[in-house]
Coordinates of C-alpha atoms in Angstrom, one line a residue:
M1 CA -137.6 33.0 161.2
P2 CA -135.5 32.5 164.2
S3 CA -136.2 30.9 167.1
I4 CA -134.7 33.1 169.7
H5 CA -132.2 30.7 171.9
Q6 CA -132.1 31.0 175.4
V7 CA -128.8 31.2 176.4
P8 CA -128.0 29.4 180.3
D9 CA -129.1 32.2 182.9
K10 CA -125.2 32.5 185.2
S11 CA -124.0 33.6 187.8
G12 CA -121.6 36.4 186.0
T13 CA -120.2 39.7 187.6
L14 CA -121.9 41.5 184.8
K15 CA -125.0 42.9 185.7
S16 CA -127.2 44.8 182.2
S17 CA -128.0 47.6 184.5
S18 CA -124.7 48.7 183.9
V19 CA -124.8 48.8 180.5
C20 CA -126.5 51.6 178.7
A21 CA -128.2 51.9 174.8
V22 CA -127.6 54.6 172.8
V23 CA -130.0 54.5 170.1
V24 CA -128.7 57.1 166.9
A25 CA -131.9 58.1 165.2
Y26 CA -133.4 60.6 162.2
F27 CA -137.3 60.9 160.7
P28 CA -137.6 58.2 163.2
D29 CA -140.9 56.5 162.5
Q30 CA -144.3 55.8 163.9
G31 CA -142.6 52.4 165.1
F32 CA -139.6 53.5 166.7
D33 CA -141.1 53.7 170.8
Q34 CA -142.2 50.2 170.6
R35 CA -139.1 49.5 169.3
L36 CA -137.7 51.1 172.2
H37 CA -139.2 49.4 174.4
M38 CA -137.7 46.0 173.4
V39 CA -134.4 46.8 174.6
L40 CA -135.3 49.4 178.1
P41 CA -136.0 46.0 180.5
Q42 CA -133.0 44.8 179.5
V43 CA -130.5 47.9 180.1
G44 CA -129.9 49.9 183.3
K45 CA -130.6 53.8 180.3
V46 CA -132.1 54.8 177.5
V47 CA -130.3 57.8 175.4
V48 CA -131.8 58.9 172.6
V49 CA -129.2 61.2 170.6
D50 CA -131.4 62.7 167.7
N51 CA -129.9 64.0 164.4
T52 CA -133.3 65.2 162.8
P53 CA -133.3 69.2 161.7
E54 CA -134.2 70.1 164.3
E55 CA -137.0 72.7 162.1
D56 CA -138.5 69.4 160.9
R57 CA -139.2 67.5 165.0
I58 CA -143.3 67.4 164.6
L59 CA -142.6 66.6 167.7
G60 CA -139.7 66.9 170.1
L61 CA -138.5 62.5 171.6
K62 CA -137.3 65.1 174.6
E63 CA -141.0 66.4 174.7
F64 CA -142.4 62.8 173.8
Y65 CA -140.0 60.9 176.2
G66 CA -139.9 63.7 179.4
N67 CA -141.4 61.7 181.9
D68 CA -140.4 58.6 181.3
A69 CA -136.6 58.8 183.7
R70 CA -135.5 55.2 182.4
I71 CA -135.6 57.7 178.5
S72 CA -133.0 60.9 178.0
V73 CA -132.8 62.6 175.1
I74 CA -129.9 64.7 173.2
E75 CA -131.4 66.7 170.6
N76 CA -129.1 68.5 167.9
P77 CA -130.0 71.6 165.9
A78 CA -128.7 69.4 162.3
N79 CA -127.4 66.4 161.3
V80 CA -124.2 65.5 163.5
G81 CA -123.3 62.2 161.6
I82 CA -124.1 59.4 163.3
A83 CA -120.2 59.3 164.2
A84 CA -120.5 62.4 166.7
A85 CA -124.2 61.5 167.8
L86 CA -122.9 57.7 169.3
N87 CA -119.3 60.0 171.2
Q88 CA -122.5 61.8 172.3
G89 CA -124.3 58.9 173.8
L90 CA -120.5 57.0 174.9
A91 CA -119.6 60.9 177.1
F92 CA -123.4 60.2 178.5
A93 CA -122.9 56.4 179.7
L94 CA -119.1 57.9 180.8
E95 CA -120.5 60.5 182.9
Y96 CA -122.8 58.7 184.6
G97 CA -120.5 55.8 185.3
Y98 CA -122.0 53.3 182.8
E99 CA -120.1 50.5 182.3
W100 CA -121.2 49.6 178.5
I101 CA -123.1 50.7 175.8
I102 CA -124.6 48.8 173.4
T103 CA -125.9 50.7 170.2
L104 CA -128.5 50.6 168.7
D105 CA -129.9 52.0 165.7
Q106 CA -133.2 53.1 165.1
D107 CA -134.6 50.2 163.2
T108 CA -133.5 47.5 165.4
K109 CA -136.0 45.5 166.4
C110 CA -133.8 43.7 170.0
Y111 CA -135.0 40.1 170.9
P112 CA -136.3 40.2 174.5
N113 CA -132.6 38.2 175.9
M114 CA -130.3 40.9 173.8
V115 CA -128.7 42.5 176.1
Q116 CA -127.2 39.0 178.4
T117 CA -126.3 37.3 175.4
L118 CA -124.0 39.9 174.7
L119 CA -122.5 40.2 178.4
Q120 CA -122.4 36.1 178.8
V121 CA -120.4 36.3 175.2
Y122 CA -118.3 38.5 176.9
E123 CA -117.8 36.2 180.4
A124 CA -117.2 33.4 177.5
C125 CA -114.0 35.0 175.4
G126 CA -111.8 35.0 178.2
A127 CA -109.3 37.4 176.4
K128 CA -110.9 41.0 176.5
P129 CA -113.2 42.3 173.6
A130 CA -113.3 45.0 172.5
V131 CA -116.9 45.0 171.1
I132 CA -118.9 42.2 170.5
G133 CA -121.1 42.2 168.2
G134 CA -124.9 40.7 167.6
N135 CA -125.4 37.8 165.0
Y136 CA -129.1 38.9 163.7
Y137 CA -131.4 37.8 161.5
D138 CA -131.6 39.6 157.9
L139 CA -134.2 40.6 156.5
R140 CA -132.9 41.9 153.3
K141 CA -131.2 37.6 152.8
G142 CA -134.5 35.6 155.2
R143 CA -131.9 34.2 157.0
L144 CA -129.5 34.1 160.2
R145 CA -125.6 36.8 159.4
L146 CA -124.1 33.4 161.0
P147 CA -125.8 30.0 160.8
A148 CA -125.9 27.9 163.8
G149 CA -123.5 25.6 164.9
E150 CA -120.6 24.8 167.8
G151 CA -120.2 27.7 170.0
L152 CA -121.3 30.7 171.6
F153 CA -119.1 32.9 169.2
L154 CA -116.5 33.7 166.7
E155 CA -113.7 36.1 166.1
Q156 CA -113.9 38.3 163.3
K157 CA -112.6 41.7 161.5
A158 CA -115.7 44.1 162.6
V159 CA -119.0 44.2 163.1
I160 CA -122.2 46.5 162.2
T161 CA -123.6 48.8 164.8
A162 CA -126.3 48.0 165.2
G163 CA -126.3 45.1 168.4
S164 CA -122.8 46.4 169.8
L165 CA -121.6 46.1 173.0
I166 CA -118.5 48.5 173.9
N167 CA -116.4 48.6 177.1
T168 CA -116.8 52.7 177.4
S169 CA -113.3 53.2 179.1
L170 CA -112.1 51.2 176.7
A171 CA -114.0 53.4 173.7
R172 CA -112.7 56.0 175.4
A173 CA -109.2 55.4 175.7
I174 CA -108.7 54.7 171.7
G175 CA -110.3 57.2 171.1
G176 CA -114.2 56.3 170.7
F177 CA -115.7 57.1 167.1
R178 CA -114.1 59.1 164.4
E179 CA -116.7 61.9 164.0
D180 CA -114.8 62.8 160.2
Y181 CA -116.1 60.2 158.3
F182 CA -119.6 61.4 159.8
I183 CA -122.3 58.0 158.5
D184 CA -121.5 54.8 157.4
Q185 CA -118.2 52.6 157.8
V186 CA -118.0 54.4 161.3
D187 CA -118.5 50.7 163.0
H188 CA -116.1 49.2 160.6
E189 CA -113.3 51.9 161.1
F190 CA -113.6 51.7 165.1
C191 CA -113.5 47.7 165.2
L192 CA -110.6 48.2 163.0
R193 CA -108.3 50.3 165.0
A194 CA -109.8 48.4 168.3
R195 CA -108.1 45.1 166.4
A196 CA -105.4 47.7 166.1
N197 CA -104.2 48.6 169.3
G198 CA -104.0 45.4 170.6
Y199 CA -107.8 43.8 171.7
R200 CA -110.4 41.3 169.7
V201 CA -114.0 41.9 167.8
F202 CA -115.8 39.0 168.2
I203 CA -119.8 38.1 167.6
S204 CA -121.9 35.9 169.6
R205 CA -123.9 33.1 167.5
I206 CA -126.6 33.2 169.0
P207 CA -129.3 35.9 167.1
V208 CA -130.7 38.9 169.2
M209 CA -131.8 40.8 166.9
E210 CA -133.9 41.5 163.3
H211 CA -131.8 43.9 161.2
G212 CA -132.0 44.5 157.2
I213 CA -129.5 46.3 154.7
G214 CA -130.8 47.6 151.4
G215 CA -134.5 48.4 151.4
A216 CA -136.7 45.8 149.1
D217 CA -135.2 47.1 146.5
S218 CA -131.6 46.8 147.3
P219 CA -130.5 44.5 144.5
L220 CA -129.3 41.6 145.6
I221 CA -126.0 39.1 144.1
P222 CA -127.8 35.7 144.7
L223 CA -123.9 34.0 144.0
L224 CA -122.5 35.7 146.3
G225 CA -124.9 36.7 149.0
I226 CA -124.4 40.4 148.7
V227 CA -127.1 42.8 149.2
L228 CA -126.3 46.6 147.4
P229 CA -128.3 49.1 149.5
D230 CA -130.2 51.3 146.8
H231 CA -128.8 53.7 148.6
S232 CA -129.1 58.5 147.7
P233 CA -125.9 60.0 145.3
L234 CA -125.3 61.7 148.8
R235 CA -124.9 58.8 151.1
K236 CA -123.3 56.1 148.0
Y237 CA -120.0 59.4 148.3
Y238 CA -119.5 58.6 152.1
I239 CA -120.1 55.2 151.1
V240 CA -116.9 55.6 148.8
R241 CA -115.2 58.0 150.0
N242 CA -114.9 56.7 153.8
T243 CA -114.4 52.9 153.0
L244 CA -111.3 53.7 150.4
V245 CA -110.0 55.8 153.3
G246 CA -109.8 52.6 155.9
V247 CA -108.6 51.0 152.8
M248 CA -105.7 53.6 153.1
D249 CA -105.4 53.4 156.8
Y250 CA -105.6 49.8 156.7
W251 CA -104.4 48.2 154.2
R252 CA -100.4 47.2 156.8
H253 CA -103.2 45.5 159.0
E254 CA -105.6 44.0 157.6
P255 CA -105.0 43.6 153.6
L256 CA -107.8 40.4 152.9
W257 CA -110.2 42.7 154.7
C258 CA -109.4 46.0 152.2
L259 CA -109.6 43.4 150.0
H260 CA -113.0 42.8 150.3
R261 CA -113.7 46.4 150.6
L262 CA -112.8 46.7 147.7
A263 CA -113.9 44.6 145.4
R264 CA -117.6 45.3 147.0
L265 CA -117.0 48.8 146.4
L266 CA -116.1 47.5 142.7
F267 CA -119.4 45.8 143.0
E268 CA -121.6 48.8 143.8
L269 CA -120.5 50.5 140.8
A270 CA -121.0 47.5 138.3
S271 CA -124.8 48.3 140.3
I272 CA -125.4 50.9 140.1
V273 CA -124.8 50.5 136.2
V274 CA -126.2 48.3 135.6
L275 CA -129.1 47.1 138.4
Q276 CA -130.0 51.2 140.1
K277 CA -132.4 53.4 138.8
D278 CA -130.6 57.7 139.4
R279 CA -127.2 56.1 137.4
F280 CA -126.4 59.3 136.2
S281 CA -126.0 61.3 140.0
K282 CA -124.9 58.0 141.8
L283 CA -121.8 57.6 139.6
H284 CA -121.3 61.5 140.4
A285 CA -121.7 61.1 144.0
F286 CA -119.3 57.5 143.4
A287 CA -116.4 60.0 141.7
A288 CA -116.4 62.4 143.7
G289 CA -116.3 59.7 146.8
V290 CA -112.8 58.9 145.4
M291 CA -112.0 62.3 144.9
D292 CA -112.4 62.8 148.1
G293 CA -111.5 59.6 149.9
M294 CA -108.2 60.3 147.6
L295 CA -107.2 63.7 149.0
G296 CA -108.4 63.0 153.0
R297 CA -111.1 65.5 152.4
M298 CA -113.3 64.6 155.9
G299 CA -116.3 65.2 157.3
P300 CA -119.5 66.4 156.3
C301 CA -120.3 66.7 152.2
R302 CA -118.9 70.1 151.0
R303 CA -120.3 69.7 147.8
E304 CA -123.2 71.9 147.1
W305 CA -125.0 69.6 144.3
L306 CA -124.8 66.9 146.4
C307 CA -126.0 68.2 149.7
R308 CA -129.1 69.2 147.8
Q309 CA -130.0 65.7 147.7
P310 CA -129.9 64.7 151.4
C311 CA -130.4 61.2 152.5
A312 CA -134.3 59.7 151.8
K313 CA -136.0 60.0 155.4
N314 CA -136.7 56.5 155.3
E315 CA -133.4 55.7 154.7
S316 CA -131.2 53.9 157.7
P317 CA -128.6 55.8 159.1
S318 CA -127.2 52.7 160.4
I319 CA -123.6 52.1 158.5
H320 CA -123.3 48.5 156.9

């Protein structure tokens, strides 16, 4: 595991007190509170948006954090999707005058210098970006997302939700997060839409967190270094549908990105056939995602047989 690099302390104009952390929760585990308190000293406020259905909450987060003025909780009666939850967090940050949000998954383990690093990368970029993503130690692959190299940052086409610093006014100007995606690919679509509007996306070279894509049983293609998360059929549906919609929307602006995403879908299909369990349900969900994506049927899944197979409780609500 890499050491936590320190960014030189500069007396810049950007302050961590102007950052609001937005954490989307969905059946949070027992380590959630500890991880939340790792980011708490780094920001002005933490807002947790809980998508756990009301009837399944043993102890509400609002009740649990009710006496902590540093933490605000928005409890949704049902799972409204990660995009809508992120927009709720964005609206909160805008209402209370925060200049930035940093978006986090419930399982994100932040390093102590996360926010400082991302703010200093923003200042170093020159061209003001839409999003500053964070390099991370990939728990599944056992290595950094980006190898160490010269400079503080690299330009990217898209970055993941976890560890992304976003200017609140800019996010509002381009329409926030696309809620009809519901879950999956929301972060990619936001980044591509920002780029289509003339903004840029960067990622820090310095690692700022630990993050895992896929579970322990997720198949890994060693020569290509690709993890194909072994998600439930419902998640497979959203991944396929939203990827196809993203490709259709942005192929003129981002042809190479679109080819790469289509290639990943083909690898995903091959992985279902060869490596994964519950093949029939996942292949059925894959086909449903293709059909609904091509027809533009967006929003929450309306296929009853798929909705009876909800995302597993240990499945992260993050978007990869």
